[in-house]
Coordinates of C-alpha atoms and ligand atoms in Angstrom, one line a residue:
M1 CA 69.1 33.2 -146.4
R2 CA 71.6 35.4 -148.3
L3 CA 71.4 39.1 -147.5
S4 CA 72.4 39.9 -151.0
Q5 CA 69.1 38.3 -152.1
M6 CA 66.9 39.5 -149.3
L7 CA 64.6 42.5 -149.3
L8 CA 66.3 44.4 -146.4
D9 CA 66.0 48.1 -146.3
T10 CA 67.6 49.5 -143.2
L11 CA 67.4 53.2 -142.6
R12 CA 70.0 55.5 -141.1
E13 CA 67.4 58.2 -140.1
T14 CA 64.5 57.5 -137.8
P15 CA 61.2 58.1 -139.6
S16 CA 59.5 61.1 -138.0
E17 CA 56.3 59.2 -137.4
A18 CA 57.9 57.0 -134.7
E19 CA 57.8 58.2 -131.1
I20 CA 58.9 55.2 -129.0
P21 CA 62.1 53.1 -129.2
S22 CA 60.5 49.9 -130.4
H23 CA 58.6 51.6 -133.2
K24 CA 61.7 53.5 -134.3
L25 CA 63.8 50.4 -134.3
L26 CA 61.4 48.2 -136.2
L27 CA 61.1 50.8 -138.9
R28 CA 64.8 51.5 -139.1
A29 CA 65.7 47.8 -139.1
G30 CA 63.3 47.2 -142.0
Y31 CA 60.9 44.9 -140.1
I32 CA 57.8 46.9 -140.8
R33 CA 56.5 49.6 -143.1
R34 CA 53.6 52.0 -142.6
I35 CA 51.0 51.7 -145.3
G36 CA 48.3 53.9 -143.7
S37 CA 47.2 55.1 -140.3
G38 CA 47.4 52.0 -138.0
L39 CA 48.2 49.8 -141.0
Y40 CA 51.6 48.1 -141.3
A41 CA 53.2 45.7 -143.6
Y42 CA 55.1 42.9 -141.8
L43 CA 58.2 42.5 -144.0
P44 CA 60.0 39.1 -144.2
L45 CA 62.1 39.5 -140.9
M46 CA 59.0 40.5 -139.0
W47 CA 56.9 37.7 -140.4
R48 CA 59.4 35.2 -139.1
V49 CA 59.2 36.8 -135.6
L50 CA 55.4 36.7 -135.7
N51 CA 55.5 33.1 -136.8
K52 CA 57.8 32.1 -134.0
I53 CA 55.5 33.8 -131.5
S54 CA 52.5 32.1 -133.0
Q55 CA 54.3 28.7 -132.8
I56 CA 55.0 29.2 -129.1
I57 CA 51.4 30.1 -128.6
R58 CA 50.2 27.1 -130.5
E59 CA 52.4 24.7 -128.5
E60 CA 51.2 26.1 -125.1
M61 CA 47.6 26.3 -126.2
D62 CA 47.7 22.7 -127.6
A63 CA 49.3 21.5 -124.4
T64 CA 46.1 22.5 -122.5
G65 CA 43.9 20.6 -124.9
A66 CA 42.7 23.7 -126.7
Q67 CA 41.9 23.2 -130.4
E68 CA 42.9 25.5 -133.2
C69 CA 40.4 26.7 -135.8
L70 CA 39.9 29.7 -138.0
L71 CA 36.7 31.8 -138.0
P72 CA 35.5 34.2 -140.7
Q73 CA 36.6 37.8 -140.4
L74 CA 33.6 39.1 -142.2
Q75 CA 30.7 38.8 -139.7
P76 CA 27.0 39.2 -140.4
S77 CA 25.4 42.1 -138.5
E78 CA 22.6 39.7 -137.4
L79 CA 24.9 37.9 -135.0
W80 CA 25.8 41.2 -133.4
E81 CA 22.2 42.2 -133.2
E82 CA 21.5 39.1 -131.3
S83 CA 24.2 39.8 -128.7
G84 CA 23.1 43.4 -128.6
R85 CA 26.5 44.7 -129.6
W86 CA 25.9 46.0 -133.2
E87 CA 24.9 49.5 -132.1
T88 CA 27.6 49.9 -129.5
Y89 CA 30.4 48.6 -131.7
T90 CA 29.5 50.4 -134.9
K91 CA 27.9 53.6 -133.5
A92 CA 28.5 54.4 -129.8
E93 CA 32.2 53.2 -129.6
G94 CA 32.5 53.0 -133.4
I95 CA 35.4 50.5 -133.1
M96 CA 34.0 48.0 -135.7
F97 CA 34.5 48.6 -139.4
A98 CA 31.1 48.0 -140.9
L99 CA 30.1 47.6 -144.6
I100 CA 27.2 46.8 -146.8
D101 CA 27.7 44.1 -149.5
R102 CA 26.1 44.2 -153.0
Q103 CA 23.1 42.3 -151.8
Q104 CA 22.6 45.1 -149.3
R105 CA 23.6 42.9 -146.3
Q106 CA 25.3 44.5 -143.4
L107 CA 28.6 43.0 -142.3
G108 CA 31.3 43.9 -139.8
L109 CA 35.0 43.2 -139.9
G110 CA 35.8 41.1 -136.8
P111 CA 37.3 43.1 -133.9
T112 CA 36.7 40.0 -131.8
H113 CA 34.8 36.8 -132.2
E114 CA 32.4 36.1 -129.2
E115 CA 29.3 36.3 -131.5
V116 CA 30.6 33.9 -134.2
I117 CA 31.9 31.4 -131.7
T118 CA 28.7 31.5 -129.6
A119 CA 26.7 30.8 -132.8
I120 CA 28.9 27.7 -133.4
A121 CA 28.5 26.5 -129.8
R122 CA 24.7 27.0 -130.0
D123 CA 24.6 24.7 -133.0
S124 CA 27.2 22.1 -132.0
I125 CA 27.1 21.7 -128.3
R126 CA 24.1 19.8 -126.9
S127 CA 25.0 17.9 -123.8
Y128 CA 27.1 18.2 -120.7
R129 CA 29.1 15.3 -122.1
E130 CA 30.5 17.6 -124.8
L131 CA 31.9 20.1 -122.3
P132 CA 34.3 21.6 -121.6
Q133 CA 35.6 22.8 -125.0
N134 CA 38.3 25.5 -125.8
L135 CA 38.7 26.8 -129.3
Y136 CA 41.4 29.2 -130.5
Q137 CA 42.6 30.9 -133.6
I138 CA 45.4 33.2 -134.7
Q139 CA 44.3 35.8 -137.2
T140 CA 44.1 39.4 -138.2
K141 CA 41.6 41.5 -136.2
F142 CA 40.2 44.9 -137.3
R143 CA 39.5 47.8 -135.0
D144 CA 38.8 51.3 -136.0
E145 CA 41.0 52.7 -133.2
I146 CA 40.4 56.4 -132.6
R147 CA 44.1 56.9 -132.0
P148 CA 46.2 54.3 -133.7
R149 CA 49.8 54.8 -132.6
F150 CA 53.2 53.4 -131.7
G151 CA 53.3 51.2 -134.7
L152 CA 52.1 47.7 -134.0
M153 CA 51.2 48.6 -130.4
R154 CA 47.9 50.1 -131.5
G155 CA 47.1 49.2 -135.0
R156 CA 43.8 49.2 -136.9
E157 CA 44.7 45.8 -138.2
F158 CA 46.7 43.5 -136.0
I159 CA 47.3 39.9 -135.2
M160 CA 45.5 38.3 -132.2
K161 CA 45.3 34.9 -130.7
D162 CA 41.8 34.6 -129.3
A163 CA 40.4 31.6 -127.5
Y164 CA 36.9 30.9 -126.2
S165 CA 36.0 28.3 -123.7
F166 CA 32.7 26.6 -123.1
N167 CA 32.1 25.2 -119.7
S168 CA 29.2 23.6 -117.8
D169 CA 29.4 25.8 -114.7
P170 CA 31.4 28.5 -112.9
S171 CA 33.9 26.1 -111.3
S172 CA 34.7 24.4 -114.6
L173 CA 35.1 27.9 -116.2
E174 CA 37.5 28.8 -113.4
E175 CA 39.5 25.7 -114.0
T176 CA 40.0 26.6 -117.7
Y177 CA 40.6 30.2 -116.8
N178 CA 43.4 29.2 -114.4
Q179 CA 44.8 26.8 -117.1
M180 CA 44.9 29.7 -119.5
A181 CA 46.6 32.0 -117.0
K182 CA 49.4 29.4 -116.7
A183 CA 49.6 28.9 -120.4
Y184 CA 49.9 32.7 -120.8
A185 CA 52.7 32.9 -118.3
N186 CA 54.5 30.1 -120.1
I187 CA 54.1 31.8 -123.5
L188 CA 55.4 35.2 -122.3
R189 CA 58.3 33.6 -120.4
R190 CA 59.3 31.6 -123.5
C191 CA 59.1 34.7 -125.6
G192 CA 61.7 36.2 -123.2
L193 CA 59.4 38.9 -121.7
S194 CA 59.3 40.0 -118.2
F195 CA 55.7 40.7 -117.3
T196 CA 53.1 41.2 -114.5
A197 CA 49.6 39.7 -114.3
V198 CA 47.2 42.3 -113.0
E199 CA 43.6 42.3 -111.9
A200 CA 41.6 43.9 -114.6
D201 CA 38.2 45.6 -115.0
T202 CA 35.4 43.3 -116.1
G203 CA 33.2 46.1 -117.3
A204 CA 29.5 46.0 -116.7
I205 CA 29.4 42.2 -116.9
G206 CA 30.3 42.2 -113.2
G207 CA 31.3 39.5 -110.9
S208 CA 33.5 37.5 -113.2
A209 CA 37.3 37.5 -113.0
S210 CA 39.7 39.1 -115.4
Q211 CA 43.4 39.4 -115.6
E212 CA 45.6 41.4 -118.0
F213 CA 49.2 40.4 -118.7
M214 CA 51.3 43.6 -118.7
V215 CA 54.8 44.2 -120.0
L216 CA 56.0 47.0 -117.8
A217 CA 57.5 49.8 -119.9
E218 CA 57.6 53.6 -119.8
S219 CA 55.7 53.9 -123.1
G220 CA 52.9 51.7 -121.9
E221 CA 49.4 53.1 -122.3
D222 CA 48.0 51.3 -119.2
E223 CA 48.6 52.3 -115.6
V224 CA 49.3 49.6 -113.0
L225 CA 49.4 49.8 -109.2
Y226 CA 51.2 47.0 -107.3
T227 CA 52.9 46.2 -104.0
E228 CA 56.5 45.3 -103.5
D229 CA 55.6 42.0 -101.8
G230 CA 54.1 40.7 -105.0
Q231 CA 50.7 40.1 -103.4
Y232 CA 48.8 42.8 -105.3
A233 CA 48.8 44.2 -108.8
A234 CA 45.9 45.8 -110.6
N235 CA 45.1 48.0 -113.6
I236 CA 44.4 51.4 -112.2
E237 CA 40.9 51.1 -113.7
K238 CA 40.1 48.4 -111.2
A239 CA 42.6 49.0 -108.3
V240 CA 41.4 49.4 -104.8
S241 CA 43.3 50.8 -101.8
I242 CA 42.9 52.5 -98.4
P243 CA 42.9 56.2 -98.9
P244 CA 45.0 58.5 -96.7
D245 CA 43.3 59.3 -93.4
A246 CA 41.3 62.6 -93.4
E247 CA 42.8 65.4 -91.3
P248 CA 40.5 66.8 -88.6
S249 CA 38.4 69.6 -89.8
P250 CA 39.5 73.1 -88.4
F251 CA 35.8 74.1 -88.4
S252 CA 33.4 73.2 -85.6
E253 CA 30.4 75.5 -86.4
F254 CA 28.3 75.3 -89.5
E255 CA 28.4 78.5 -91.4
K256 CA 28.4 79.9 -94.9
R257 CA 31.5 81.7 -95.9
D258 CA 32.4 84.1 -98.8
T259 CA 35.0 82.3 -100.8
P260 CA 35.4 84.4 -103.9
N261 CA 37.3 82.9 -106.9
T262 CA 37.6 79.4 -105.4
P263 CA 36.1 77.0 -108.0
T264 CA 38.9 74.5 -107.6
I265 CA 39.8 72.4 -104.5
A266 CA 43.3 73.8 -104.5
S267 CA 42.1 77.5 -104.5
L268 CA 39.4 76.7 -101.9
C269 CA 41.8 75.0 -99.5
E270 CA 44.4 77.8 -99.8
F271 CA 41.7 80.4 -99.1
L272 CA 40.2 78.5 -96.1
N273 CA 43.6 77.2 -95.0
C274 CA 42.2 73.6 -94.7
S275 CA 43.2 70.2 -96.0
P276 CA 41.5 68.8 -99.1
T277 CA 40.6 65.8 -97.0
T278 CA 38.1 67.9 -95.1
V279 CA 36.2 68.9 -98.3
V280 CA 33.3 67.1 -99.9
K281 CA 33.7 67.8 -103.7
N282 CA 30.6 67.4 -105.8
V283 CA 31.1 66.6 -109.5
L284 CA 28.4 66.7 -112.1
Y285 CA 28.1 64.3 -115.0
E286 CA 25.6 63.4 -117.6
A287 CA 24.9 59.8 -118.4
L288 CA 23.4 58.9 -121.8
F289 CA 21.5 55.7 -122.2
D290 CA 20.6 53.7 -125.3
N291 CA 16.9 54.7 -125.0
E292 CA 18.1 58.3 -125.4
T293 CA 17.5 59.2 -121.8
V294 CA 19.8 61.7 -120.2
V295 CA 20.5 61.3 -116.5
P296 CA 22.2 64.1 -114.6
V297 CA 24.5 62.5 -112.1
L298 CA 26.0 64.2 -109.0
V299 CA 29.0 62.4 -107.4
S300 CA 30.2 63.4 -103.9
I301 CA 33.8 62.5 -103.2
R302 CA 36.5 63.6 -100.8
G303 CA 38.4 66.7 -102.0
D304 CA 41.8 65.0 -102.3
Q305 CA 40.4 62.1 -104.4
D306 CA 39.5 61.7 -108.0
V307 CA 36.6 59.8 -109.6
N308 CA 37.6 56.7 -111.5
D309 CA 35.7 56.9 -114.8
V310 CA 35.7 53.2 -115.3
K311 CA 34.2 52.5 -111.8
L312 CA 31.6 55.2 -112.4
T313 CA 30.8 53.8 -115.9
N314 CA 30.3 50.4 -114.4
T315 CA 28.0 51.7 -111.7
L316 CA 25.9 53.6 -114.2
S317 CA 25.8 50.6 -116.6
N318 CA 24.4 48.4 -113.9
M319 CA 21.7 51.0 -113.2
A320 CA 20.5 51.1 -116.9
S321 CA 17.3 49.2 -116.2
H322 CA 16.3 51.8 -113.6
Y323 CA 15.9 54.2 -116.5
G324 CA 14.2 51.7 -118.8
A325 CA 17.4 51.3 -120.8
K326 CA 19.7 48.4 -121.7
E327 CA 23.0 50.1 -121.9
L328 CA 25.0 53.2 -121.0
M329 CA 26.1 54.8 -124.2
G330 CA 28.1 57.7 -122.9
L331 CA 29.3 59.6 -119.8
N332 CA 30.4 63.2 -119.8
V333 CA 31.6 65.7 -117.2
A334 CA 28.9 68.3 -117.2
D335 CA 30.9 71.4 -118.2
E336 CA 29.3 74.6 -119.5
D337 CA 28.7 73.0 -122.9
V338 CA 27.3 69.7 -121.8
Q339 CA 24.8 71.1 -119.4
K340 CA 23.2 73.4 -121.9
K341 CA 21.1 70.5 -123.1
W342 CA 19.4 69.8 -119.8
A343 CA 20.1 72.6 -117.3
A344 CA 17.1 74.9 -116.6
K345 CA 19.4 77.7 -115.4
A346 CA 23.1 78.3 -115.0
L347 CA 24.6 75.8 -112.5
P348 CA 26.9 77.1 -109.7
L349 CA 29.8 75.0 -111.2
G350 CA 32.7 74.9 -108.7
Y351 CA 30.4 75.7 -105.8
I352 CA 27.9 72.8 -106.0
A353 CA 26.5 71.3 -102.7
P354 CA 25.4 67.7 -102.3
D355 CA 21.8 68.9 -102.1
L356 CA 21.8 70.8 -105.5
S357 CA 18.1 71.2 -106.3
D358 CA 16.4 69.1 -108.9
E359 CA 14.9 72.3 -110.2
Y360 CA 18.1 72.9 -112.0
I361 CA 17.0 70.2 -114.4
K362 CA 14.9 71.3 -117.4
P363 CA 11.6 69.4 -117.6
S364 CA 11.7 67.1 -120.7
D365 CA 10.6 63.6 -121.4
K366 CA 14.1 62.6 -122.5
I367 CA 15.7 64.0 -119.3
E368 CA 15.5 62.3 -115.9
P369 CA 13.9 64.9 -113.6
K370 CA 16.0 64.0 -110.6
F371 CA 19.8 64.0 -110.1
L372 CA 21.2 60.5 -109.5
R373 CA 23.1 61.2 -106.3
L374 CA 26.1 59.0 -105.6
A375 CA 28.6 59.2 -102.8
D376 CA 32.0 57.7 -102.7
E377 CA 33.0 55.8 -99.6
T378 CA 35.5 58.5 -98.7
V379 CA 32.9 61.1 -97.8
T380 CA 30.7 59.0 -95.5
N381 CA 32.7 59.5 -92.3
L382 CA 33.6 63.1 -92.7
K383 CA 32.7 65.4 -89.9
N384 CA 32.4 69.2 -90.0
F385 CA 33.3 69.2 -93.7
V386 CA 33.6 72.0 -96.2
T387 CA 31.4 71.9 -99.3
G388 CA 29.7 74.1 -101.8
S389 CA 26.7 76.3 -101.1
N390 CA 25.0 76.2 -104.5
E391 CA 25.9 79.9 -104.7
T392 CA 28.9 81.0 -106.8
G393 CA 31.6 82.5 -104.6
C394 CA 30.4 80.9 -101.4
H395 CA 31.0 77.6 -99.6
V396 CA 29.8 76.2 -96.3
V397 CA 32.1 74.9 -93.5
G398 CA 31.4 72.7 -90.4
A399 CA 28.8 70.7 -92.3
N400 CA 27.6 67.2 -91.3
W401 CA 25.6 64.4 -92.9
G402 CA 22.3 64.0 -91.2
E403 CA 22.3 67.7 -90.2
Q404 CA 22.6 70.1 -93.1
F405 CA 22.9 67.5 -95.8
S406 CA 21.6 63.9 -96.2
L407 CA 24.1 61.4 -97.3
P408 CA 23.2 60.1 -100.8
E409 CA 21.4 56.7 -100.7
T410 CA 23.9 55.1 -103.0
V411 CA 27.4 54.8 -101.5
V412 CA 29.9 53.0 -103.8
D413 CA 33.6 52.8 -104.4
L414 CA 34.2 55.4 -107.2
R415 CA 37.6 56.7 -106.3
E416 CA 40.7 56.2 -108.3
A417 CA 43.4 54.4 -106.2
Q418 CA 46.7 56.3 -106.3
A419 CA 50.4 55.5 -105.8
R420 CA 51.4 55.7 -102.1
D421 CA 47.9 54.7 -100.9
R422 CA 47.9 51.8 -98.4
A423 CA 47.2 48.3 -99.8
V424 CA 44.1 46.6 -98.7
H425 CA 45.7 43.3 -98.0
D426 CA 48.5 44.9 -95.9
P427 CA 48.2 48.6 -94.9
E428 CA 52.0 48.6 -94.3
Q429 CA 52.5 48.1 -98.1
P430 CA 52.2 51.3 -100.1
L431 CA 51.0 51.0 -103.7
Q432 CA 53.6 51.6 -106.4
F433 CA 52.9 52.9 -109.9
A434 CA 54.2 51.6 -113.2
R435 CA 53.1 51.9 -116.8
G436 CA 52.3 48.7 -118.7
I437 CA 51.7 47.4 -122.2
E438 CA 48.7 45.0 -122.2
V439 CA 49.8 42.0 -124.2
G440 CA 47.2 39.5 -123.0
H441 CA 43.8 39.5 -121.4
I442 CA 41.8 36.6 -120.0
F443 CA 38.2 36.9 -118.9
Q444 CA 35.5 34.8 -117.3
L445 CA 32.5 35.9 -119.4
G446 CA 29.9 33.8 -117.6
T447 CA 26.6 33.5 -119.5
K448 CA 26.5 37.0 -121.0
Y449 CA 26.7 35.8 -124.7
S450 CA 25.2 32.4 -124.3
Q451 CA 22.1 33.8 -122.7
A452 CA 21.7 36.6 -125.3
M453 CA 22.3 34.1 -128.1
D454 CA 20.6 31.1 -126.7
A455 CA 23.6 28.8 -126.5
T456 CA 22.4 26.2 -124.1
Y457 CA 23.2 22.6 -123.2
T458 CA 21.4 19.8 -121.4
N459 CA 22.8 19.3 -118.0
R460 CA 23.0 16.1 -115.9
D461 CA 19.5 16.7 -114.6
G462 CA 18.2 16.9 -118.1
K463 CA 17.6 20.7 -117.8
E464 CA 18.4 23.1 -120.6
V465 CA 20.9 25.7 -119.2
P466 CA 23.2 28.4 -120.7
I467 CA 26.8 27.5 -121.4
H468 CA 29.4 29.3 -119.3
M469 CA 32.0 31.0 -121.4
G470 CA 35.5 32.4 -121.1
C471 CA 37.6 34.4 -123.6
Y472 CA 41.4 34.7 -123.7
G473 CA 43.3 37.0 -126.0
I474 CA 46.9 37.7 -126.8
G475 CA 48.0 40.5 -129.1
V476 CA 50.6 38.7 -131.2
S477 CA 51.9 41.7 -133.1
R478 CA 51.7 43.9 -130.1
L479 CA 53.7 41.3 -128.1
A480 CA 56.4 41.3 -130.8
Q481 CA 56.9 45.0 -130.5
A482 CA 56.7 44.9 -126.7
T483 CA 59.6 42.5 -126.7
V484 CA 61.7 45.1 -128.6
E485 CA 60.5 47.8 -126.2
Q486 CA 62.0 45.7 -123.4
S487 CA 65.1 44.6 -125.2
Y488 CA 67.3 47.0 -127.2
D489 CA 70.4 49.2 -126.8
D490 CA 71.8 52.2 -128.6
D491 CA 72.8 50.1 -131.6
G492 CA 69.5 48.3 -132.2
I493 CA 67.2 45.4 -131.3
I494 CA 68.3 42.6 -129.1
W495 CA 65.9 39.7 -129.9
P496 CA 65.5 36.9 -127.3
L497 CA 66.7 33.8 -129.0
A498 CA 63.3 32.1 -129.0
I499 CA 61.7 34.7 -131.3
A500 CA 64.6 36.1 -133.2
P501 CA 64.0 36.0 -137.0
Y502 CA 67.3 34.2 -137.4
Q503 CA 69.5 32.7 -134.8
V504 CA 72.9 33.5 -136.4
I505 CA 74.2 36.0 -138.9
I506 CA 77.5 35.3 -140.7
T507 CA 79.2 38.6 -141.6
V508 CA 81.9 38.5 -144.3
P509 CA 83.9 41.7 -143.7
N510 CA 85.4 41.7 -147.2
M511 CA 83.7 39.7 -150.0
N512 CA 86.7 40.2 -152.2
D513 CA 88.8 38.2 -149.8
T514 CA 88.3 34.7 -151.1
Q515 CA 89.3 33.0 -147.8
Q516 CA 86.7 35.0 -145.9
A517 CA 84.0 34.4 -148.4
Q518 CA 84.8 30.7 -148.7
V519 CA 84.9 29.9 -144.9
A520 CA 81.7 31.9 -144.6
Q521 CA 80.1 29.9 -147.3
E522 CA 81.2 26.6 -145.8
L523 CA 80.0 27.5 -142.3
Y524 CA 76.7 28.7 -143.8
N525 CA 76.2 25.3 -145.5
D526 CA 77.1 23.4 -142.3
L527 CA 74.8 25.5 -140.1
L528 CA 71.9 25.1 -142.5
T529 CA 72.5 21.3 -142.5
A530 CA 72.5 21.4 -138.7
G531 CA 69.1 23.1 -138.8
V532 CA 70.3 26.5 -137.6
E533 CA 68.4 29.5 -138.9
V534 CA 71.2 31.5 -140.4
L535 CA 71.7 34.6 -142.5
L536 CA 74.8 35.1 -144.7
D537 CA 75.8 38.7 -145.2
D538 CA 77.4 38.4 -148.5
R539 CA 76.6 41.9 -149.7
E540 CA 79.2 44.0 -151.4
E541 CA 79.2 46.5 -148.6
R542 CA 81.8 47.9 -146.3
A543 CA 82.4 45.9 -143.1
G544 CA 81.2 48.8 -140.9
V545 CA 77.9 48.9 -142.7
K546 CA 77.4 45.2 -142.3
F547 CA 78.3 45.3 -138.5
K548 CA 75.9 48.1 -138.0
D549 CA 73.1 46.3 -139.8
A550 CA 73.7 43.1 -137.9
D551 CA 73.4 45.0 -134.6
L552 CA 70.4 46.9 -135.7
I553 CA 68.4 43.9 -136.8
G554 CA 69.4 42.2 -133.5
I555 CA 70.3 38.6 -134.5
P556 CA 71.5 36.9 -131.3
Y557 CA 74.8 35.5 -132.6
R558 CA 77.1 37.1 -135.2
L559 CA 79.9 35.1 -136.8
V560 CA 82.7 37.1 -138.4
T561 CA 85.1 35.5 -140.9
G562 CA 87.7 38.3 -140.5
R563 CA 91.2 38.6 -139.2
S564 CA 90.9 35.7 -136.7
L565 CA 91.0 33.3 -139.7
Q566 CA 94.8 33.8 -139.7
D567 CA 94.8 31.7 -136.4
G568 CA 92.1 29.3 -137.7
N569 CA 89.4 31.0 -135.7
V570 CA 86.1 32.6 -136.3
E571 CA 84.9 35.4 -134.0
I572 CA 81.5 34.9 -132.5
I573 CA 79.8 37.9 -130.9
K574 CA 76.8 37.6 -128.7
R575 CA 74.4 40.4 -129.4
A576 CA 73.0 40.7 -125.9
D577 CA 76.2 41.3 -124.0
R578 CA 78.6 42.0 -126.9
S579 CA 81.0 39.3 -125.5
S580 CA 83.3 38.1 -128.2
H581 CA 84.6 34.5 -128.5
N582 CA 87.3 33.1 -130.8
V583 CA 86.2 29.6 -131.8
P584 CA 88.2 27.3 -134.0
I585 CA 86.5 26.9 -137.4
S586 CA 86.0 23.2 -136.9
D587 CA 84.2 23.8 -133.6
V588 CA 81.9 26.5 -134.7
V589 CA 78.9 24.3 -135.4
T590 CA 79.0 22.3 -132.2
T591 CA 79.7 25.4 -130.1
L592 CA 76.8 27.2 -131.6
M593 CA 74.5 24.2 -131.3
Q594 CA 75.3 24.1 -127.6
W595 CA 74.5 27.8 -127.1
L596 CA 71.4 27.6 -129.2
T597 CA 69.9 24.7 -127.3
N598 CA 70.7 25.9 -123.8
Ligands
ATP601 P1 43.4 48.0 -125.3 O1 42.8 48.2 -123.9 O2 44.9 48.1 -125.4 O3 42.6 48.8 -126.4 P2 41.7 45.8 -125.4 O4 41.5 45.5 -124.0 O5 40.6 46.4 -126.2 O6 43.1 46.5 -125.7 P3 41.3 43.0 -126.0 O7 40.0 43.1 -126.6 O8 41.5 42.5 -124.6 O9 42.0 44.4 -126.1 O10 42.2 42.2 -127.0 C1 43.2 41.2 -126.7 C2 44.6 41.6 -126.9 O11 44.8 42.1 -128.3 C3 45.0 42.8 -126.1 O12 45.5 42.3 -124.8 C4 46.2 43.4 -126.9 O13 47.4 42.7 -126.6 C5 45.8 43.1 -128.3 N1 45.2 44.4 -128.9 C6 44.0 45.0 -128.7 N2 43.9 46.0 -129.4 C7 45.0 46.1 -130.2 C8 45.4 47.0 -131.2 N3 44.6 48.0 -131.6 N4 46.6 46.8 -131.8 C9 47.4 45.8 -131.4 N5 47.0 44.9 -130.5 C10 45.8 45.1 -129.9
MG602 MG1 41.8 43.9 -122.9

């Protein structure tokens, strides 16, 4: 391709909308343009990168026996009603764009395709002989993200590879899942990314395994905890650890103390001169279920620890049936505003005890009359602890479970693991913290969708049983930008060779110099013939501008037909390390071919 004929609009100034390096660079180098919030045009250079990534994905997916297909992006609401996700996706979370067509039918724009693919499996898979199957597609997904940002990292329209497997049983599912984990590692390695596979939250589906593939970067929106020995890595939403030991309580007698103006753990511990590890903190939430029931929740956790919202959400989701509901729709910390709905009188916020009376709850048929009392494991062994007294300005000290308070019946892991906590597999290993960009996610779904949508098969014993399913996603457009986030310098992007839009750029410093232009033209033809993806910068621009642009767009090899021609050489500069090599004109093609295939 000749640059003189290409739509390439590089910018000197960074557009103000961009916050992180990869977003700035892709805009400046003319790869993408913003069309609206979370909506981007992939310009010709970007489209080549995306196609290269897609090709690598296809090769690795096909190698596992997976089959490519293409599913509709417009999806009938009926399918989502069957799986029970229409309400959550369009209303509670609101992530799905929904519309009504002119026949008054409701449709959603596909944020993901479990429903569509399960409907297909239900119709076409009948017997165990037809299993396993694994279908994938690469297409645009739509999600009405609440905070689209960082360019392609979180768009409202983005490209995803999604695959769905159908297996006869959990062990077959596990086999496909492991195969996918390997394929994902191959894909990311081939794209030139350094990445970490981490344990991920499986939501309320429970039991099944899930892994996320993270590109570690400062700008990542996910938080990862891992150990140096490489044995453990998990998304913080899911991470477990051994908390620091509690310090011995300085109190040995139970008594109530005046503790004025101590609504926070820090202020309380300073006032009482005790460690937060000797405090039982009681945090109030309200849970909202799909049958409109409000359940006030009281969580007791050690003072130095924080509640992990994802763990709490999962715990509550699993309890939905206790409240005659199917799903948890929302979870809020019960601050002054929130409690107005259901509190009978002002709550002693900041001074709550584990035995806060149910009389604080206003009688109503939509409100559960009793607190759901949950304790995190960190509080069960505390002795002579400090906690609230249910009276503003007072706490109690020297309290014990089984004496002044009874331990809540439900004890679960609700705490957020933190950096420096001890690892469970080896307490000598402290957890380390890093930020990550989630580029891929693989998931053992089990029978959640097949059961809801009646996708069954006849097993060897002639029994009709639900198909086991897995789903496997890669954010193609996010992955492209994550690569840039991991590979750039002050002058621009440094594409890994495998996904660079072009492999080589020939820069002609002065188009008016006929020798320069002619050698460049000949090399361009020869490289094209040799199958090299090459750009020819034949623009009537100053050499400085051309060099800057070549660095900015990040083509791995730059050929310059400049001064070195006097000695019969062409200068080749490697973008990654800026090393410069003088190569005789006649050797250029073979030398480059060697570098490109290594
Ligand atoms: P996130 O937690 O970042 O919102 P997710 O867990 O909802 O992502 P999945 O449903 O697992 O995403 O989708 C599979 C992959 O699609 C993700 O691993 C990610 O790479 C990509 N992806 C998801 N949402 C977006 C988005 N809004 N923009 C770009 N890529 C996305
Ligand atoms: Mg995910």
